[in-house]
Amino acid sequence: MKRQLILEDGTVFRGEGFGSVKAAYGEIVFTTGMTGYQETLTDPSFYGQIVTFTYPLIGNYGINWNDFEAVTPYVKGVVVKEAASYPSNWRSTLTLDTFLKEKDIPGISGIDTRKLTRQIRAFGTLRAALCAENEDPAAVVKHLQAKRAVHDAVARVSTKKRYEMEGPGKHIALVDFGAKKSILTELSKRNCRVTVLPYDTTAADILQLQPDGVMLSNGPGNPKDVSCAVDMVKGILGKVPLFGICLGHQLFALACGADTFKLKFGHRGANHPVQDIQTGKTVITSQNHGYAVDEKSLAGTGLIVTERALNDGTIEGLAHRKYPAFTVQYHPEASPGPHDSNPLFDKFLTMVEKQKEEQTYAKTH
């Protein structure tokens, strides 16, 4: 079954179709990890995107349900150099092709993903279509150029109802903008009791829960589309310790008065070096975002830059000068890895404990 990948600039790639036979339209991006394709396919932050895997062989260890980041995959399409037909892993329960068929997600293989990646890097992220070989490219391009951007991605991936994860430790409120399961896993490892909340939960509702700390999760799209969350962060800042990841990092910056901007082609993959400005230590991180915080906008916000991307110098970490709050652009919960920044969860819980001690002392003295 032949298939076309058509970009909005008119470029056409032709290859073999696999997965669903339906057509798909979305923003085309690339991710550079050598492993973790299951986590990528089920990461809500990839909502609405056609994902290109730069690693040349995808599907080689099959699919198993334990490694998913969400029950429902949100990617629109999958682009690979080669899709493995016969996975080799004792945990595998089905092939990538079968999984994509079951979830009605189309894929294309046999194209030059290196050329495609270089084109995205040169021209920036583009809209694209995965469609049948008999579709007229000119008509498809016209359709792509007329499509409007999605502005309610977070609303589509966030939990609709509040729910709890029991634990004997600290009570953490996790605001779900498209939270990965791995965040819950890391908090569970540390015995936390977690209340997961919809993206539009108000500051008053959060404070009424009297959590020991608040986490702002990852999620898809433009942070400026989630103005209700910016208002919420303003309402809790300084009243409870806060830790933000990815989209949560950007929302924190906006709430403090900073600005964000869209990157040319984003950061996606499991091999991005980030340096701690204070210590000089470099960690290898997992990333998945198309927006970043504008450093020129930090003046007067009370924010300091704590970490920086070594590839392009963009901001990867922020902390507040006055309040117990810090955020990172990357993913310390990354599964299957790398795990260099995993101790940030311990840093957050240490901050929470210190805040509780200070509050107790203030009440008794």
mmCIF file of C-alpha atoms in Angstrom:
data_model
loop_
_atom_site.group_PDB
_atom_site.id
_atom_site.type_symbol
_atom_site.label_atom_id
_atom_site.label_comp_id
_atom_site.label_asym_id
_atom_site.label_seq_id
_atom_site.Cartn_x
_atom_site.Cartn_y
_atom_site.Cartn_z
ATOM 1 C CA MET A 1 0.000 0.000 0.000
ATOM 2 C CA LYS A 2 1.664 3.174 -1.205
ATOM 3 C CA ARG A 3 1.235 6.437 0.682
ATOM 4 C CA GLN A 4 2.289 10.092 0.371
ATOM 5 C CA LEU A 5 3.585 12.526 2.949
ATOM 6 C CA ILE A 6 2.857 16.021 1.644
ATOM 7 C CA LEU A 7 4.207 19.166 3.304
ATOM 8 C CA GLU A 8 2.537 22.564 3.079
ATOM 9 C CA ASP A 9 5.521 23.925 1.126
ATOM 10 C CA GLY A 10 4.698 21.436 -1.650
ATOM 11 C CA THR A 11 7.369 18.826 -0.879
ATOM 12 C CA VAL A 12 6.179 15.250 -1.421
ATOM 13 C CA PHE A 13 7.662 12.063 0.050
ATOM 14 C CA ARG A 14 6.402 8.711 -1.187
ATOM 15 C CA GLY A 15 6.681 5.461 0.730
ATOM 16 C CA GLU A 16 4.909 2.391 2.073
ATOM 17 C CA GLY A 17 1.845 2.788 4.208
ATOM 18 C CA PHE A 18 1.286 0.920 7.470
ATOM 19 C CA GLY A 19 -1.123 1.279 10.350
ATOM 20 C CA SER A 20 -4.522 2.807 9.572
ATOM 21 C CA VAL A 21 -5.531 3.558 5.987
ATOM 22 C CA LYS A 22 -7.161 6.886 6.842
ATOM 23 C CA ALA A 23 -5.665 10.257 5.933
ATOM 24 C CA ALA A 24 -4.165 12.461 8.642
ATOM 25 C CA TYR A 25 -3.373 16.165 8.880
ATOM 26 C CA GLY A 26 -1.209 17.858 11.496
ATOM 27 C CA GLU A 27 1.978 19.704 12.371
ATOM 28 C CA ILE A 28 4.972 17.575 11.392
ATOM 29 C CA VAL A 29 7.777 17.345 13.972
ATOM 30 C CA PHE A 30 10.791 15.129 14.554
ATOM 31 C CA THR A 31 12.057 13.365 17.660
ATOM 32 C CA THR A 32 15.635 12.159 18.063
ATOM 33 C CA GLY A 33 15.433 9.418 20.694
ATOM 34 C CA MET A 34 16.866 5.973 19.903
ATOM 35 C CA THR A 35 14.309 4.310 22.193
ATOM 36 C CA GLY A 36 10.969 5.230 23.709
ATOM 37 C CA TYR A 37 8.706 5.191 20.668
ATOM 38 C CA GLN A 38 5.855 3.744 22.769
ATOM 39 C CA GLU A 39 6.127 6.608 25.239
ATOM 40 C CA THR A 40 6.269 9.122 22.395
ATOM 41 C CA LEU A 41 3.182 7.734 20.671
ATOM 42 C CA THR A 42 1.178 7.937 23.913
ATOM 43 C CA ASP A 43 2.532 11.247 25.249
ATOM 44 C CA PRO A 44 -0.362 13.772 25.305
ATOM 45 C CA SER A 45 2.135 16.543 24.486
ATOM 46 C CA PHE A 46 2.236 15.203 20.907
ATOM 47 C CA TYR A 47 -1.468 15.912 20.466
ATOM 48 C CA GLY A 48 -2.344 16.648 16.830
ATOM 49 C CA GLN A 49 1.153 16.111 15.447
ATOM 50 C CA ILE A 50 2.625 13.837 12.792
ATOM 51 C CA VAL A 51 5.785 12.499 14.422
ATOM 52 C CA THR A 52 8.957 11.700 12.478
ATOM 53 C CA PHE A 53 11.380 9.334 14.202
ATOM 54 C CA THR A 54 14.970 10.093 13.218
ATOM 55 C CA TYR A 55 16.232 6.734 14.507
ATOM 56 C CA PRO A 56 16.116 4.497 11.407
ATOM 57 C CA LEU A 57 14.394 1.407 12.883
ATOM 58 C CA ILE A 58 11.190 1.799 14.884
ATOM 59 C CA GLY A 59 9.056 -0.991 16.330
ATOM 60 C CA ASN A 60 11.939 -3.410 16.922
ATOM 61 C CA TYR A 61 10.837 -4.240 20.492
ATOM 62 C CA GLY A 62 7.143 -4.202 19.695
ATOM 63 C CA ILE A 63 4.374 -2.795 21.852
ATOM 64 C CA ASN A 64 3.462 -3.533 25.455
ATOM 65 C CA TRP A 65 0.781 -1.769 27.483
ATOM 66 C CA ASN A 66 2.931 -1.159 30.574
ATOM 67 C CA ASP A 67 5.076 1.480 28.862
ATOM 68 C CA PHE A 68 2.278 3.801 27.773
ATOM 69 C CA GLU A 69 2.133 7.370 29.075
ATOM 70 C CA ALA A 70 -1.623 7.619 28.489
ATOM 71 C CA VAL A 71 -4.407 5.192 27.628
ATOM 72 C CA THR A 72 -5.152 6.987 24.369
ATOM 73 C CA PRO A 73 -2.460 7.979 21.838
ATOM 74 C CA TYR A 74 -2.848 11.522 20.556
ATOM 75 C CA VAL A 75 -0.442 11.581 17.586
ATOM 76 C CA LYS A 76 -2.016 12.076 14.171
ATOM 77 C CA GLY A 77 0.516 10.067 12.193
ATOM 78 C CA VAL A 78 3.875 8.292 12.279
ATOM 79 C CA VAL A 79 6.836 8.680 9.879
ATOM 80 C CA VAL A 80 9.753 6.213 9.933
ATOM 81 C CA LYS A 81 12.631 5.030 7.761
ATOM 82 C CA GLU A 82 11.826 1.408 8.563
ATOM 83 C CA ALA A 83 9.034 -0.162 10.603
ATOM 84 C CA ALA A 84 10.078 -3.496 12.101
ATOM 85 C CA SER A 85 7.753 -6.303 11.027
ATOM 86 C CA TYR A 86 8.976 -8.849 13.580
ATOM 87 C CA PRO A 87 9.650 -7.356 17.024
ATOM 88 C CA SER A 88 12.096 -9.103 19.326
ATOM 89 C CA ASN A 89 11.282 -8.595 23.007
ATOM 90 C CA TRP A 90 9.752 -10.922 25.590
ATOM 91 C CA ARG A 91 7.394 -8.173 26.787
ATOM 92 C CA SER A 92 5.970 -7.446 23.334
ATOM 93 C CA THR A 93 2.274 -8.204 22.866
ATOM 94 C CA LEU A 94 1.749 -6.832 19.343
ATOM 95 C CA THR A 95 3.551 -5.102 16.491
ATOM 96 C CA LEU A 96 3.704 -1.372 15.877
ATOM 97 C CA ASP A 97 1.658 -1.863 12.706
ATOM 98 C CA THR A 98 -1.101 -3.708 14.588
ATOM 99 C CA PHE A 99 -1.147 -1.103 17.343
ATOM 100 C CA LEU A 100 -1.535 1.751 14.859
ATOM 101 C CA LYS A 101 -4.323 -0.124 13.090
ATOM 102 C CA GLU A 102 -6.141 -0.639 16.395
ATOM 103 C CA LYS A 103 -5.825 3.046 17.269
ATOM 104 C CA ASP A 104 -6.660 4.256 13.733
ATOM 105 C CA ILE A 105 -3.348 6.082 13.264
ATOM 106 C CA PRO A 106 -1.697 6.053 9.804
ATOM 107 C CA GLY A 107 2.024 5.618 9.239
ATOM 108 C CA ILE A 108 4.487 5.825 6.372
ATOM 109 C CA SER A 109 7.830 4.025 6.032
ATOM 110 C CA GLY A 110 10.584 3.816 3.469
ATOM 111 C CA ILE A 111 11.172 7.553 3.121
ATOM 112 C CA ASP A 112 14.378 9.506 3.655
ATOM 113 C CA THR A 113 13.765 10.693 7.235
ATOM 114 C CA ARG A 114 17.190 12.367 7.309
ATOM 115 C CA LYS A 115 16.235 14.576 4.378
ATOM 116 C CA LEU A 116 12.855 15.313 5.961
ATOM 117 C CA THR A 117 14.464 16.243 9.290
ATOM 118 C CA ARG A 118 16.962 18.554 7.592
ATOM 119 C CA GLN A 119 14.089 20.225 5.753
ATOM 120 C CA ILE A 120 12.160 20.820 8.994
ATOM 121 C CA ARG A 121 15.325 22.211 10.603
ATOM 122 C CA ALA A 122 15.890 24.558 7.671
ATOM 123 C CA PHE A 123 12.360 25.849 7.144
ATOM 124 C CA GLY A 124 10.752 25.304 10.559
ATOM 125 C CA THR A 125 7.820 23.177 11.620
ATOM 126 C CA LEU A 126 5.320 22.651 8.813
ATOM 127 C CA ARG A 127 1.808 21.350 8.457
ATOM 128 C CA ALA A 128 1.628 18.040 6.635
ATOM 129 C CA ALA A 129 -0.693 15.337 5.389
ATOM 130 C CA LEU A 130 -0.439 11.557 5.252
ATOM 131 C CA CYS A 131 -2.659 10.447 2.413
ATOM 132 C CA ALA A 132 -3.205 7.913 -0.347
ATOM 133 C CA GLU A 133 -0.912 7.781 -3.366
ATOM 134 C CA ASN A 134 -3.645 8.974 -5.736
ATOM 135 C CA GLU A 135 -4.316 12.255 -3.902
ATOM 136 C CA ASP A 136 -3.456 15.410 -5.852
ATOM 137 C CA PRO A 137 -0.530 17.112 -4.018
ATOM 138 C CA ALA A 138 -1.603 20.597 -5.146
ATOM 139 C CA ALA A 139 -5.079 20.129 -3.704
ATOM 140 C CA VAL A 140 -3.653 18.754 -0.468
ATOM 141 C CA VAL A 141 -1.257 21.704 -0.119
ATOM 142 C CA LYS A 142 -4.146 24.126 -0.613
ATOM 143 C CA HIS A 143 -6.091 22.308 2.100
ATOM 144 C CA LEU A 144 -3.114 22.420 4.484
ATOM 145 C CA GLN A 145 -2.552 26.114 3.957
ATOM 146 C CA ALA A 146 -6.213 26.786 4.778
ATOM 147 C CA LYS A 147 -6.244 24.785 8.016
ATOM 148 C CA ARG A 148 -6.359 26.739 11.251
ATOM 149 C CA ALA A 149 -4.221 26.045 14.297
ATOM 150 C CA VAL A 150 -5.769 24.146 17.207
ATOM 151 C CA HIS A 151 -6.149 26.286 20.340
ATOM 152 C CA ASP A 152 -7.906 23.859 22.707
ATOM 153 C CA ALA A 153 -5.364 21.025 22.753
ATOM 154 C CA VAL A 154 -4.973 21.071 26.552
ATOM 155 C CA ALA A 155 -8.735 20.860 27.076
ATOM 156 C CA ARG A 156 -8.811 17.789 24.828
ATOM 157 C CA VAL A 157 -6.121 15.845 26.706
ATOM 158 C CA SER A 158 -6.674 16.894 30.332
ATOM 159 C CA THR A 159 -8.635 14.740 32.752
ATOM 160 C CA LYS A 160 -12.288 15.726 32.943
ATOM 161 C CA LYS A 161 -12.703 14.779 36.605
ATOM 162 C CA ARG A 162 -10.607 15.049 39.726
ATOM 163 C CA TYR A 163 -9.170 11.751 40.979
ATOM 164 C CA GLU A 164 -6.858 10.536 43.738
ATOM 165 C CA MET A 165 -3.800 8.321 44.007
ATOM 166 C CA GLU A 166 -3.429 7.170 47.586
ATOM 167 C CA GLY A 167 -0.169 7.370 49.500
ATOM 168 C CA PRO A 168 1.070 7.877 53.085
ATOM 169 C CA GLY A 169 3.385 10.784 52.279
ATOM 170 C CA LYS A 170 3.063 14.394 51.158
ATOM 171 C CA HIS A 171 -0.184 15.525 49.532
ATOM 172 C CA ILE A 172 0.595 16.842 46.043
ATOM 173 C CA ALA A 173 -1.954 18.490 43.755
ATOM 174 C CA LEU A 174 -1.070 17.667 40.138
ATOM 175 C CA VAL A 175 -2.716 19.962 37.590
ATOM 176 C CA ASP A 176 -3.174 17.885 34.457
ATOM 177 C CA PHE A 177 -2.463 19.753 31.224
ATOM 178 C CA GLY A 178 -1.710 16.432 29.512
ATOM 179 C CA ALA A 179 0.210 14.708 32.301
ATOM 180 C CA LYS A 180 2.319 11.665 31.527
ATOM 181 C CA LYS A 181 1.828 8.551 33.632
ATOM 182 C CA SER A 182 5.519 8.699 34.549
ATOM 183 C CA ILE A 183 4.894 11.791 36.709
ATOM 184 C CA LEU A 184 2.450 9.796 38.809
ATOM 185 C CA THR A 185 4.929 6.923 38.903
ATOM 186 C CA GLU A 186 7.681 9.142 40.302
ATOM 187 C CA LEU A 187 5.402 10.654 42.937
ATOM 188 C CA SER A 188 4.151 7.183 43.872
ATOM 189 C CA LYS A 189 7.737 5.965 44.330
ATOM 190 C CA ARG A 190 8.094 8.712 46.919
ATOM 191 C CA ASN A 191 4.888 7.648 48.733
ATOM 192 C CA CYS A 192 2.998 10.807 47.816
ATOM 193 C CA ARG A 193 -0.747 11.122 47.955
ATOM 194 C CA VAL A 194 -1.688 12.778 44.665
ATOM 195 C CA THR A 195 -4.849 14.635 43.710
ATOM 196 C CA VAL A 196 -5.010 14.975 39.907
ATOM 197 C CA LEU A 197 -6.985 18.012 38.777
ATOM 198 C CA PRO A 198 -8.399 19.234 35.433
ATOM 199 C CA TYR A 199 -6.510 21.976 33.613
ATOM 200 C CA ASP A 200 -9.151 24.634 34.406
ATOM 201 C CA THR A 201 -9.163 24.128 38.181
ATOM 202 C CA THR A 202 -9.094 27.491 39.963
ATOM 203 C CA ALA A 203 -6.573 28.653 42.536
ATOM 204 C CA ALA A 204 -9.340 28.755 45.163
ATOM 205 C CA ASP A 205 -10.242 25.116 44.499
ATOM 206 C CA ILE A 206 -6.601 24.064 44.794
ATOM 207 C CA LEU A 207 -5.992 25.983 48.008
ATOM 208 C CA GLN A 208 -9.175 24.528 49.501
ATOM 209 C CA LEU A 209 -7.570 21.082 49.204
ATOM 210 C CA GLN A 210 -4.691 22.322 51.411
ATOM 211 C CA PRO A 211 -2.027 20.413 49.442
ATOM 212 C CA ASP A 212 1.569 20.318 50.637
ATOM 213 C CA GLY A 213 2.713 21.177 47.121
ATOM 214 C CA VAL A 214 1.458 21.737 43.573
ATOM 215 C CA MET A 215 2.836 20.296 40.343
ATOM 216 C CA LEU A 216 2.107 21.761 36.918
ATOM 217 C CA SER A 217 2.324 19.000 34.315
ATOM 218 C CA ASN A 218 3.470 18.827 30.725
ATOM 219 C CA GLY A 219 0.992 19.313 27.903
ATOM 220 C CA PRO A 220 0.557 20.256 24.231
ATOM 221 C CA GLY A 221 0.321 23.499 22.338
ATOM 222 C CA ASN A 222 0.786 27.190 22.972
ATOM 223 C CA PRO A 223 0.849 28.133 26.678
ATOM 224 C CA LYS A 224 -0.935 31.393 25.865
ATOM 225 C CA ASP A 225 -3.993 29.346 24.887
ATOM 226 C CA VAL A 226 -4.405 28.308 28.544
ATOM 227 C CA SER A 227 -5.092 31.679 30.141
ATOM 228 C CA CYS A 228 -7.174 30.123 32.919
ATOM 229 C CA ALA A 229 -4.096 28.212 34.068
ATOM 230 C CA VAL A 230 -1.993 31.384 34.085
ATOM 231 C CA ASP A 231 -4.563 32.975 36.387
ATOM 232 C CA MET A 232 -4.514 29.885 38.598
ATOM 233 C CA VAL A 233 -0.726 29.982 38.975
ATOM 234 C CA LYS A 234 -0.901 33.666 39.920
ATOM 235 C CA GLY A 235 -3.368 32.729 42.650
ATOM 236 C CA ILE A 236 -1.260 29.998 44.269
ATOM 237 C CA LEU A 237 2.222 31.488 43.824
ATOM 238 C CA GLY A 238 3.797 32.059 47.227
ATOM 239 C CA LYS A 239 1.021 30.210 49.061
ATOM 240 C CA VAL A 240 2.186 26.668 48.344
ATOM 241 C CA PRO A 241 5.448 25.175 46.954
ATOM 242 C CA LEU A 242 5.313 24.737 43.201
ATOM 243 C CA PHE A 243 7.124 22.567 40.640
ATOM 244 C CA GLY A 244 6.417 22.829 36.911
ATOM 245 C CA ILE A 245 7.426 20.627 33.991
ATOM 246 C CA CYS A 246 7.447 21.570 30.282
ATOM 247 C CA LEU A 247 4.135 23.376 29.602
ATOM 248 C CA GLY A 248 3.945 23.927 33.355
ATOM 249 C CA HIS A 249 7.296 25.728 33.130
ATOM 250 C CA GLN A 250 5.956 28.060 30.434
ATOM 251 C CA LEU A 251 2.700 28.747 32.309
ATOM 252 C CA PHE A 252 4.710 29.600 35.432
ATOM 253 C CA ALA A 253 6.773 32.096 33.421
ATOM 254 C CA LEU A 254 3.663 33.733 31.960
ATOM 255 C CA ALA A 255 2.071 33.961 35.406
ATOM 256 C CA CYS A 256 5.156 35.793 36.698
ATOM 257 C CA GLY A 257 4.987 38.325 33.865
ATOM 258 C CA ALA A 258 7.446 36.820 31.390
ATOM 259 C CA ASP A 259 6.736 35.963 27.759
ATOM 260 C CA THR A 260 7.030 32.859 25.577
ATOM 261 C CA PHE A 261 7.738 32.310 21.885
ATOM 262 C CA LYS A 262 7.420 29.526 19.338
ATOM 263 C CA LEU A 263 10.645 27.720 18.471
ATOM 264 C CA LYS A 264 11.567 27.182 14.837
ATOM 265 C CA PHE A 265 11.251 23.404 15.036
ATOM 266 C CA GLY A 266 11.070 22.588 18.744
ATOM 267 C CA HIS A 267 13.051 20.282 21.010
ATOM 268 C CA ARG A 268 11.999 16.641 20.922
ATOM 269 C CA GLY A 269 14.061 13.625 21.858
ATOM 270 C CA ALA A 270 15.898 11.899 24.683
ATOM 271 C CA ASN A 271 19.406 13.290 24.185
ATOM 272 C CA HIS A 272 19.383 17.051 24.834
ATOM 273 C CA PRO A 273 22.239 18.435 27.021
ATOM 274 C CA VAL A 274 21.260 20.976 29.681
ATOM 275 C CA GLN A 275 23.657 22.789 31.998
ATOM 276 C CA ASP A 276 23.047 23.948 35.555
ATOM 277 C CA ILE A 277 24.208 27.579 35.598
ATOM 278 C CA GLN A 278 25.268 27.564 39.259
ATOM 279 C CA THR A 279 27.187 24.280 39.364
ATOM 280 C CA GLY A 280 28.220 23.886 35.734
ATOM 281 C CA LYS A 281 26.952 20.294 35.781
ATOM 282 C CA THR A 282 25.493 19.024 32.515
ATOM 283 C CA VAL A 283 22.657 16.515 32.371
ATOM 284 C CA ILE A 284 21.197 14.703 29.372
ATOM 285 C CA THR A 285 17.468 15.286 29.177
ATOM 286 C CA SER A 286 14.305 14.170 27.441
ATOM 287 C CA GLN A 287 12.382 17.013 25.805
ATOM 288 C CA ASN A 288 9.165 17.581 23.897
ATOM 289 C CA HIS A 289 8.094 21.176 23.368
ATOM 290 C CA GLY A 290 7.556 23.706 20.614
ATOM 291 C CA TYR A 291 7.636 26.863 22.750
ATOM 292 C CA ALA A 292 10.199 28.429 25.075
ATOM 293 C CA VAL A 293 10.479 31.264 27.597
ATOM 294 C CA ASP A 294 11.798 34.557 26.216
ATOM 295 C CA GLU A 295 14.821 35.547 28.294
ATOM 296 C CA LYS A 296 14.508 39.220 27.361
ATOM 297 C CA SER A 297 11.138 39.298 29.142
ATOM 298 C CA LEU A 298 12.431 38.222 32.576
ATOM 299 C CA ALA A 299 13.318 41.682 33.896
ATOM 300 C CA GLY A 300 11.152 42.586 36.857
ATOM 301 C CA THR A 301 9.471 39.178 37.079
ATOM 302 C CA GLY A 302 11.298 37.858 40.142
ATOM 303 C CA LEU A 303 12.532 34.909 38.080
ATOM 304 C CA ILE A 304 16.102 33.697 37.681
ATOM 305 C CA VAL A 305 17.430 31.351 35.023
ATOM 306 C CA THR A 306 18.798 28.176 36.635
ATOM 307 C CA GLU A 307 19.487 25.967 33.599
ATOM 308 C CA ARG A 308 20.227 26.460 29.935
ATOM 309 C CA ALA A 309 20.119 24.275 26.807
ATOM 310 C CA LEU A 310 23.613 23.715 25.418
ATOM 311 C CA ASN A 311 22.318 23.185 21.871
ATOM 312 C CA ASP A 312 20.742 26.609 21.392
ATOM 313 C CA GLY A 313 21.091 28.502 24.686
ATOM 314 C CA THR A 314 17.365 28.651 25.451
ATOM 315 C CA ILE A 315 16.054 28.645 29.018
ATOM 316 C CA GLU A 316 15.624 25.185 30.543
ATOM 317 C CA GLY A 317 15.088 26.064 34.197
ATOM 318 C CA LEU A 318 13.575 28.868 36.262
ATOM 319 C CA ALA A 319 13.245 29.625 39.968
ATOM 320 C CA HIS A 320 11.520 32.428 41.839
ATOM 321 C CA ARG A 321 13.708 34.724 43.924
ATOM 322 C CA LYS A 322 11.097 35.120 46.659
ATOM 323 C CA TYR A 323 8.771 32.116 46.627
ATOM 324 C CA PRO A 324 9.337 28.325 46.885
ATOM 325 C CA ALA A 325 8.805 27.625 43.207
ATOM 326 C CA PHE A 326 10.932 26.229 40.384
ATOM 327 C CA THR A 327 10.311 24.764 36.949
ATOM 328 C CA VAL A 328 12.131 22.950 34.149
ATOM 329 C CA GLN A 329 11.477 22.828 30.423
ATOM 330 C CA TYR A 330 12.584 19.203 30.097
ATOM 331 C CA HIS A 331 11.212 15.941 31.541
ATOM 332 C CA PRO A 332 12.793 14.653 34.789
ATOM 333 C CA GLU A 333 10.190 11.867 34.811
ATOM 334 C CA ALA A 334 11.368 10.633 31.399
ATOM 335 C CA SER A 335 10.703 6.996 30.602
ATOM 336 C CA PRO A 336 12.642 5.052 29.385
ATOM 337 C CA GLY A 337 15.142 7.792 30.229
ATOM 338 C CA PRO A 338 17.541 9.424 30.603
ATOM 339 C CA HIS A 339 17.217 9.694 34.374
ATOM 340 C CA ASP A 340 19.923 12.299 35.074
ATOM 341 C CA SER A 341 17.397 14.857 36.333
ATOM 342 C CA ASN A 342 15.134 12.450 38.243
ATOM 343 C CA PRO A 343 16.339 13.841 41.623
ATOM 344 C CA LEU A 344 14.342 17.008 40.920
ATOM 345 C CA PHE A 345 11.341 15.215 42.423
ATOM 346 C CA ASP A 346 13.328 14.819 45.640
ATOM 347 C CA LYS A 347 14.315 18.497 45.468
ATOM 348 C CA PHE A 348 10.642 19.419 45.206
ATOM 349 C CA LEU A 349 9.626 17.271 48.173
ATOM 350 C CA THR A 350 12.519 18.696 50.212
ATOM 351 C CA MET A 351 11.183 22.161 49.397
ATOM 352 C CA VAL A 352 7.719 21.038 50.499
ATOM 353 C CA GLU A 353 9.069 19.700 53.802
ATOM 354 C CA LYS A 354 11.035 22.885 54.461
ATOM 355 C CA GLN A 355 7.936 24.996 53.838
ATOM 356 C CA LYS A 356 5.915 22.879 56.296
ATOM 357 C CA GLU A 357 8.618 23.246 58.934
ATOM 358 C CA GLU A 358 8.725 27.015 58.471
ATOM 359 C CA GLN A 359 4.936 27.254 58.725
ATOM 360 C CA THR A 360 4.911 25.120 61.874
ATOM 361 C CA TYR A 361 7.648 27.253 63.434
ATOM 362 C CA ALA A 362 5.768 30.463 62.571
ATOM 363 C CA LYS A 363 2.620 29.163 64.275
ATOM 364 C CA THR A 364 4.429 28.178 67.479
ATOM 365 C CA HIS A 365 6.654 31.237 67.922
#
